[in-house]
Amino acid sequence: MSYDKMEALRDEWKRVYGETLPSLALSKSFVQDYWPVHVDHCFGRIILDNVIGRDSPWMKKLKSPAAKNMTSEQLEACIALGTAIAEGRESLPLLDAKSLQLRGKKQQKPAAVLANSKRKREERSDANDNNNNNNNNNNNNNNNNNNNNNKKENTGSAHKKKKRQIDIKSALTPPKTVKAPLSTAAAAAPPASNPNVPPPESDEVDPDLHHLITASDLTLFRQSVLLTLCQVPSGSFTSYAAMAGHLHSSARAVGNALRNNPFAPRVPCHRVVAADKKLGGFGGEWGMQGKHAGEKVRLLREEGVVVDTARGKVEGLTWNAFR
């Protein structure tokens, strides 16, 4: 297999265990009855033990790092299992129990794992039933003027399930309208980085840029991250954690998705900083010591953001008005 194809498989493997599965776990996706692990290296351990190890921990059969030393067949098998977990076709709790067993750690027997999964599923179902019953009781006590609102409440539980999933579809929906040019008064407003000035509303995503991103061969998650970032207006900054909260993901997954931005500077990755307002990453390096930190500072300052280089921090309010 060619070098480019192997690199594509490695990237896909890293995306599955490093981004997709942790994001689903953090959002408590209903594709699994419950999520026994939440961080990337745990998902990697479970998949590698079940695909590579089988009867022993994977490290006894494959030199670390796994992504670099796996064959194309092994990579494809790991990606397939990770995808099956993400789609609910394989039980993560059972696979985790097998992995722990291979490592000689205390774990539940398969029958107990299945029983626990069933219990979690029933608890979730009972909770949904109770919510629906409460909504129905409330509806009966309300007057006729509130009937429309009550009908919406009866479907609330179903909507909550969907909202806890990664909201990729909404991020990829093309904008219906393009924001009109700012008026003279609006253009003269102080920058959002001023601590006493609330952040402005988000910019609409340019339709041409939207098309470039969605037509690219980037993963759906990376596309959603880039499109979300496009909402941050010039003169403002957001954080990895703020974007992760909007996408029901993790700050680490967002940071990884932005590590190589093929649409910079039109997709303004320089407007993303750490949760504590430290400069964060840029050009694949982190912090004020990074090779490209000066360029990030320059871009932010040109847009009106105040940067304290002595502390390595930006000043002002973190923009978080994502739609």
CSV table of C-alpha atoms in Angstrom, one decimal:
chain,number,residue,atom,x,y,z
A,1,MET,CA,0.0,0.0,0.0
A,2,SER,CA,1.2,3.5,-0.8
A,3,TYR,CA,2.6,5.9,1.8
A,4,ASP,CA,-0.4,8.3,1.3
A,5,LYS,CA,-2.9,5.5,1.8
A,6,MET,CA,-1.2,4.3,4.9
A,7,GLU,CA,-1.1,7.9,6.3
A,8,ALA,CA,-4.9,8.2,5.5
A,9,LEU,CA,-5.6,5.0,7.4
A,10,ARG,CA,-3.5,6.2,10.4
A,11,ASP,CA,-5.3,9.6,10.4
A,12,GLU,CA,-8.7,7.8,10.3
A,13,TRP,CA,-7.7,5.5,13.2
A,14,LYS,CA,-6.6,8.4,15.3
A,15,ARG,CA,-9.8,10.2,14.5
A,16,VAL,CA,-12.0,7.2,15.5
A,17,TYR,CA,-10.4,6.5,18.9
A,18,GLY,CA,-9.1,10.1,19.6
A,19,GLU,CA,-12.1,12.2,18.6
A,20,THR,CA,-15.3,10.3,17.7
A,21,LEU,CA,-15.5,7.9,20.6
A,22,PRO,CA,-14.5,10.4,23.3
A,23,SER,CA,-17.0,12.9,21.9
A,24,LEU,CA,-19.8,10.3,22.0
A,25,ALA,CA,-18.8,9.3,25.5
A,26,LEU,CA,-18.7,12.8,26.8
A,27,SER,CA,-22.2,13.5,25.3
A,28,LYS,CA,-23.4,10.2,26.9
A,29,SER,CA,-24.6,9.1,23.5
A,30,PHE,CA,-27.4,6.5,23.5
A,31,VAL,CA,-25.6,4.3,21.0
A,32,GLN,CA,-24.2,2.5,24.0
A,33,ASP,CA,-26.2,1.5,27.2
A,34,TYR,CA,-23.4,3.1,29.2
A,35,TRP,CA,-19.8,4.3,28.6
A,36,PRO,CA,-17.3,2.6,31.0
A,37,VAL,CA,-14.5,4.9,29.6
A,38,HIS,CA,-14.3,8.4,28.3
A,39,VAL,CA,-10.7,9.3,27.2
A,40,ASP,CA,-8.9,8.5,24.0
A,41,HIS,CA,-6.2,6.2,25.3
A,42,CYS,CA,-8.8,3.9,27.0
A,43,PHE,CA,-10.6,3.5,23.7
A,44,GLY,CA,-7.3,2.8,22.0
A,45,ARG,CA,-6.5,0.1,24.6
A,46,ILE,CA,-9.9,-1.6,24.3
A,47,ILE,CA,-9.8,-1.7,20.5
A,48,LEU,CA,-6.2,-2.8,20.2
A,49,ASP,CA,-6.6,-5.5,22.8
A,50,ASN,CA,-9.6,-7.0,21.0
A,51,VAL,CA,-8.1,-6.7,17.5
A,52,ILE,CA,-4.4,-7.1,17.9
A,53,GLY,CA,-4.0,-8.7,21.3
A,54,ARG,CA,-7.0,-11.1,21.4
A,55,ASP,CA,-5.4,-13.4,24.0
A,56,SER,CA,-3.0,-11.0,25.6
A,57,PRO,CA,-2.4,-7.2,25.8
A,58,TRP,CA,-1.7,-5.7,22.4
A,59,MET,CA,1.8,-4.4,23.5
A,60,LYS,CA,3.0,-8.0,23.6
A,61,LYS,CA,2.3,-8.4,19.9
A,62,LEU,CA,2.9,-5.0,18.5
A,63,LYS,CA,5.6,-2.4,19.1
A,64,SER,CA,4.5,1.0,20.3
A,65,PRO,CA,3.3,3.4,18.9
A,66,ALA,CA,0.5,1.3,17.5
A,67,ALA,CA,-0.5,3.6,14.7
A,68,LYS,CA,3.0,3.7,13.3
A,69,ASN,CA,3.6,-0.1,13.4
A,70,MET,CA,0.3,-1.6,12.4
A,71,THR,CA,-0.2,-3.1,9.0
A,72,SER,CA,-2.9,-1.7,6.7
A,73,GLU,CA,-5.1,-4.8,7.5
A,74,GLN,CA,-4.7,-4.2,11.3
A,75,LEU,CA,-5.5,-0.5,10.9
A,76,GLU,CA,-8.6,-1.3,8.8
A,77,ALA,CA,-9.7,-3.8,11.4
A,78,CYS,CA,-9.3,-1.3,14.3
A,79,ILE,CA,-11.1,1.4,12.4
A,80,ALA,CA,-14.0,-1.1,11.6
A,81,LEU,CA,-14.3,-2.1,15.3
A,82,GLY,CA,-14.2,1.6,16.4
A,83,THR,CA,-16.9,2.5,13.9
A,84,ALA,CA,-19.0,-0.4,15.1
A,85,ILE,CA,-18.8,0.9,18.7
A,86,ALA,CA,-19.7,4.4,17.5
A,87,GLU,CA,-22.7,3.0,15.7
A,88,GLY,CA,-23.8,0.7,18.5
A,89,ARG,CA,-23.2,-2.5,16.6
A,90,GLU,CA,-20.6,-3.7,19.2
A,91,SER,CA,-21.0,-3.5,23.0
A,92,LEU,CA,-18.2,-1.3,24.5
A,93,PRO,CA,-18.8,-2.6,28.0
A,94,LEU,CA,-18.2,-6.2,26.8
A,95,LEU,CA,-15.1,-5.3,24.9
A,96,ASP,CA,-13.8,-3.3,27.9
A,97,ALA,CA,-14.4,-6.3,30.1
A,98,LYS,CA,-12.5,-8.6,27.8
A,99,SER,CA,-9.6,-6.1,27.6
A,100,LEU,CA,-9.3,-5.9,31.4
A,101,GLN,CA,-9.4,-9.7,31.6
A,102,LEU,CA,-6.5,-9.9,29.2
A,103,ARG,CA,-4.6,-7.6,31.6
A,104,GLY,CA,-5.4,-9.6,34.7
A,105,LYS,CA,-7.5,-6.8,36.2
A,106,LYS,CA,-10.6,-7.3,38.2
A,107,GLN,CA,-13.6,-7.1,36.0
A,108,GLN,CA,-17.2,-8.2,35.7
A,109,LYS,CA,-18.0,-11.5,33.9
A,110,PRO,CA,-19.7,-11.1,30.5
A,111,ALA,CA,-23.1,-12.1,32.0
A,112,ALA,CA,-22.8,-9.4,34.7
A,113,VAL,CA,-21.8,-6.8,32.1
A,114,LEU,CA,-24.9,-7.7,30.0
A,115,ALA,CA,-27.1,-7.5,33.1
A,116,ASN,CA,-25.7,-4.1,34.0
A,117,SER,CA,-26.3,-2.9,30.4
A,118,LYS,CA,-29.8,-4.1,30.6
A,119,ARG,CA,-30.3,-2.4,33.9
A,120,LYS,CA,-28.9,0.9,32.6
A,121,ARG,CA,-31.2,0.6,29.6
A,122,GLU,CA,-34.3,0.0,31.7
A,123,GLU,CA,-33.4,2.9,34.1
A,124,ARG,CA,-33.1,5.2,31.1
A,125,SER,CA,-36.4,4.0,29.8
A,126,ASP,CA,-38.1,4.4,33.2
A,127,ALA,CA,-36.7,7.9,33.5
A,128,ASN,CA,-38.1,8.8,30.1
A,129,ASP,CA,-41.5,7.3,31.0
A,130,ASN,CA,-41.6,9.3,34.2
A,131,ASN,CA,-40.7,12.5,32.3
A,132,ASN,CA,-43.5,11.8,29.9
A,133,ASN,CA,-46.0,11.1,32.7
A,134,ASN,CA,-45.0,14.3,34.5
A,135,ASN,CA,-45.5,16.2,31.3
A,136,ASN,CA,-48.9,14.7,30.7
A,137,ASN,CA,-50.0,15.6,34.3
A,138,ASN,CA,-48.8,19.1,33.8
A,139,ASN,CA,-50.7,19.3,30.5
A,140,ASN,CA,-53.9,18.2,32.2
A,141,ASN,CA,-53.6,21.1,34.8
A,142,ASN,CA,-52.9,23.8,32.2
A,143,ASN,CA,-55.7,25.7,30.5
A,144,ASN,CA,-56.5,25.5,26.8
A,145,ASN,CA,-54.4,28.5,26.0
A,146,ASN,CA,-51.3,26.5,26.8
A,147,ASN,CA,-52.1,23.4,24.7
A,148,ASN,CA,-49.5,24.1,22.0
A,149,ASN,CA,-46.8,24.5,24.6
A,150,ASN,CA,-47.8,21.3,26.3
A,151,LYS,CA,-47.5,19.3,23.1
A,152,LYS,CA,-44.0,20.5,22.8
A,153,GLU,CA,-43.2,19.4,26.3
A,154,ASN,CA,-44.5,15.9,25.6
A,155,THR,CA,-41.8,15.5,23.0
A,156,GLY,CA,-39.1,17.0,25.2
A,157,SER,CA,-37.4,13.8,26.2
A,158,ALA,CA,-36.9,12.7,22.6
A,159,HIS,CA,-35.4,16.1,21.8
A,160,LYS,CA,-33.1,15.9,24.7
A,161,LYS,CA,-31.7,12.5,23.5
A,162,LYS,CA,-30.8,14.1,20.1
A,163,LYS,CA,-29.3,17.2,21.6
A,164,ARG,CA,-26.9,15.1,23.7
A,165,GLN,CA,-25.4,13.6,20.5
A,166,ILE,CA,-22.7,15.4,18.6
A,167,ASP,CA,-24.6,18.1,16.7
A,168,ILE,CA,-22.7,17.8,13.4
A,169,LYS,CA,-25.7,18.0,11.2
A,170,SER,CA,-26.7,21.5,12.4
A,171,ALA,CA,-23.1,22.7,12.0
A,172,LEU,CA,-23.0,21.5,8.4
A,173,THR,CA,-26.3,23.1,7.4
A,174,PRO,CA,-25.6,25.9,4.9
A,175,PRO,CA,-26.6,29.4,6.1
A,176,LYS,CA,-29.9,30.6,4.7
A,177,THR,CA,-28.9,34.3,4.6
A,178,VAL,CA,-25.8,36.3,4.4
A,179,LYS,CA,-25.4,39.1,7.0
A,180,ALA,CA,-25.7,42.6,5.6
A,181,PRO,CA,-22.7,44.9,5.9
A,182,LEU,CA,-22.2,46.6,9.2
A,183,SER,CA,-23.6,50.1,9.5
A,184,THR,CA,-21.2,53.0,10.2
A,185,ALA,CA,-22.2,53.1,13.8
A,186,ALA,CA,-21.7,49.4,14.3
A,187,ALA,CA,-18.4,49.4,12.5
A,188,ALA,CA,-17.2,52.1,14.9
A,189,ALA,CA,-18.2,50.1,18.0
A,190,PRO,CA,-15.4,49.1,20.4
A,191,PRO,CA,-13.8,45.7,19.9
A,192,ALA,CA,-15.3,42.8,21.8
A,193,SER,CA,-12.1,42.1,23.6
A,194,ASN,CA,-12.7,45.2,25.8
A,195,PRO,CA,-13.7,43.8,29.2
A,196,ASN,CA,-16.6,46.2,29.6
A,197,VAL,CA,-18.1,45.5,26.1
A,198,PRO,CA,-20.2,42.4,25.6
A,199,PRO,CA,-19.2,40.2,22.6
A,200,PRO,CA,-21.0,41.0,19.3
A,201,GLU,CA,-23.3,38.5,17.6
A,202,SER,CA,-21.6,35.9,15.4
A,203,ASP,CA,-20.8,36.4,11.7
A,204,GLU,CA,-22.6,34.3,9.2
A,205,VAL,CA,-20.4,31.7,7.4
A,206,ASP,CA,-19.5,32.9,3.9
A,207,PRO,CA,-21.3,30.6,1.5
A,208,ASP,CA,-18.2,30.1,-0.6
A,209,LEU,CA,-16.1,29.1,2.4
A,210,HIS,CA,-19.0,26.9,3.6
A,211,HIS,CA,-18.9,25.0,0.3
A,212,LEU,CA,-15.1,24.7,0.4
A,213,ILE,CA,-15.2,23.1,3.9
A,214,THR,CA,-18.1,20.8,3.3
A,215,ALA,CA,-16.8,19.7,-0.1
A,216,SER,CA,-13.4,18.8,1.4
A,217,ASP,CA,-12.2,15.3,2.3
A,218,LEU,CA,-12.0,16.3,6.0
A,219,THR,CA,-14.0,14.3,8.5
A,220,LEU,CA,-17.5,15.4,9.5
A,221,PHE,CA,-16.2,16.3,12.9
A,222,ARG,CA,-13.4,18.5,11.6
A,223,GLN,CA,-15.8,20.2,9.2
A,224,SER,CA,-18.2,20.9,12.1
A,225,VAL,CA,-15.3,22.4,14.1
A,226,LEU,CA,-14.2,24.7,11.3
A,227,LEU,CA,-17.7,25.8,10.5
A,228,THR,CA,-18.3,26.5,14.2
A,229,LEU,CA,-15.2,28.6,14.4
A,230,CYS,CA,-16.3,30.7,11.4
A,231,GLN,CA,-19.0,32.1,13.6
A,232,VAL,CA,-16.5,34.0,15.8
A,233,PRO,CA,-16.4,37.6,14.7
A,234,SER,CA,-13.3,39.6,14.0
A,235,GLY,CA,-12.2,41.4,17.2
A,236,SER,CA,-13.3,38.6,19.4
A,237,PHE,CA,-11.9,35.3,20.7
A,238,THR,CA,-13.3,32.1,21.9
A,239,SER,CA,-11.8,29.0,23.7
A,240,TYR,CA,-11.4,25.3,22.9
A,241,ALA,CA,-13.7,24.6,25.8
A,242,ALA,CA,-16.4,26.9,24.6
A,243,MET,CA,-16.4,25.3,21.2
A,244,ALA,CA,-16.4,21.9,22.7
A,245,GLY,CA,-19.4,22.7,24.8
A,246,HIS,CA,-21.3,23.8,21.7
A,247,LEU,CA,-20.4,20.7,19.8
A,248,HIS,CA,-20.9,18.3,22.8
A,249,SER,CA,-17.3,17.3,22.4
A,250,SER,CA,-14.0,17.8,24.3
A,251,ALA,CA,-11.5,20.7,24.3
A,252,ARG,CA,-8.8,18.2,23.3
A,253,ALA,CA,-10.8,16.9,20.3
A,254,VAL,CA,-11.4,20.5,19.1
A,255,GLY,CA,-7.8,21.4,19.5
A,256,ASN,CA,-6.7,18.3,17.5
A,257,ALA,CA,-9.2,19.2,14.8
A,258,LEU,CA,-7.7,22.7,14.5
A,259,ARG,CA,-4.1,21.5,14.6
A,260,ASN,CA,-3.9,21.5,10.8
A,261,ASN,CA,-6.3,24.2,9.3
A,262,PRO,CA,-6.2,24.0,5.5
A,263,PHE,CA,-8.4,27.1,5.2
A,264,ALA,CA,-6.4,29.5,7.4
A,265,PRO,CA,-6.7,32.5,7.7
A,266,ARG,CA,-10.3,32.5,6.3
A,267,VAL,CA,-11.1,30.0,9.0
A,268,PRO,CA,-9.7,32.0,11.9
A,269,CYS,CA,-8.0,29.5,14.2
A,270,HIS,CA,-6.0,32.4,15.7
A,271,ARG,CA,-9.2,33.4,17.5
A,272,VAL,CA,-9.2,30.3,19.7
A,273,VAL,CA,-7.4,30.4,23.0
A,274,ALA,CA,-7.2,28.3,26.1
A,275,ALA,CA,-9.9,28.3,28.8
A,276,ASP,CA,-7.7,30.4,31.1
A,277,LYS,CA,-7.2,32.9,28.2
A,278,LYS,CA,-3.6,31.9,27.6
A,279,LEU,CA,-2.6,32.0,24.0
A,280,GLY,CA,-3.1,28.3,23.3
A,281,GLY,CA,-1.9,26.6,20.1
A,282,PHE,CA,-1.1,27.9,16.7
A,283,GLY,CA,0.6,26.4,13.7
A,284,GLY,CA,0.9,23.0,15.5
A,285,GLU,CA,2.8,24.4,18.5
A,286,TRP,CA,1.6,25.6,21.9
A,287,GLY,CA,1.9,28.7,24.0
A,288,MET,CA,4.1,31.8,23.8
A,289,GLN,CA,7.2,29.7,23.2
A,290,GLY,CA,5.7,28.3,20.0
A,291,LYS,CA,7.4,29.1,16.7
A,292,HIS,CA,4.3,30.8,15.4
A,293,ALA,CA,3.1,32.5,18.6
A,294,GLY,CA,4.2,35.9,17.3
A,295,GLU,CA,2.0,35.6,14.2
A,296,LYS,CA,-1.0,34.7,16.3
A,297,VAL,CA,-0.4,37.7,18.5
A,298,ARG,CA,-0.1,39.9,15.4
A,299,LEU,CA,-3.4,38.6,13.9
A,300,LEU,CA,-5.3,39.1,17.2
A,301,ARG,CA,-4.0,42.6,17.7
A,302,GLU,CA,-4.7,43.7,14.2
A,303,GLU,CA,-8.4,42.7,14.8
A,304,GLY,CA,-8.5,44.7,18.1
A,305,VAL,CA,-7.9,42.0,20.7
A,306,VAL,CA,-5.7,43.0,23.6
A,307,VAL,CA,-2.9,40.6,24.2
A,308,ASP,CA,-0.6,40.8,27.2
A,309,THR,CA,2.6,39.1,26.0
A,310,ALA,CA,4.2,39.3,29.4
A,311,ARG,CA,1.6,36.9,30.8
A,312,GLY,CA,0.9,35.2,27.5
A,313,LYS,CA,-2.8,36.0,27.8
A,314,VAL,CA,-5.6,37.8,25.9
A,315,GLU,CA,-7.9,40.2,27.7
A,316,GLY,CA,-11.7,40.6,27.5
A,317,LEU,CA,-14.7,38.4,27.4
A,318,THR,CA,-14.6,34.9,25.8
A,319,TRP,CA,-17.1,34.9,22.9
A,320,ASN,CA,-19.6,32.0,23.2
A,321,ALA,CA,-22.7,33.0,21.2
A,322,PHE,CA,-22.6,30.0,18.9
A,323,ARG,CA,-25.7,29.0,17.0
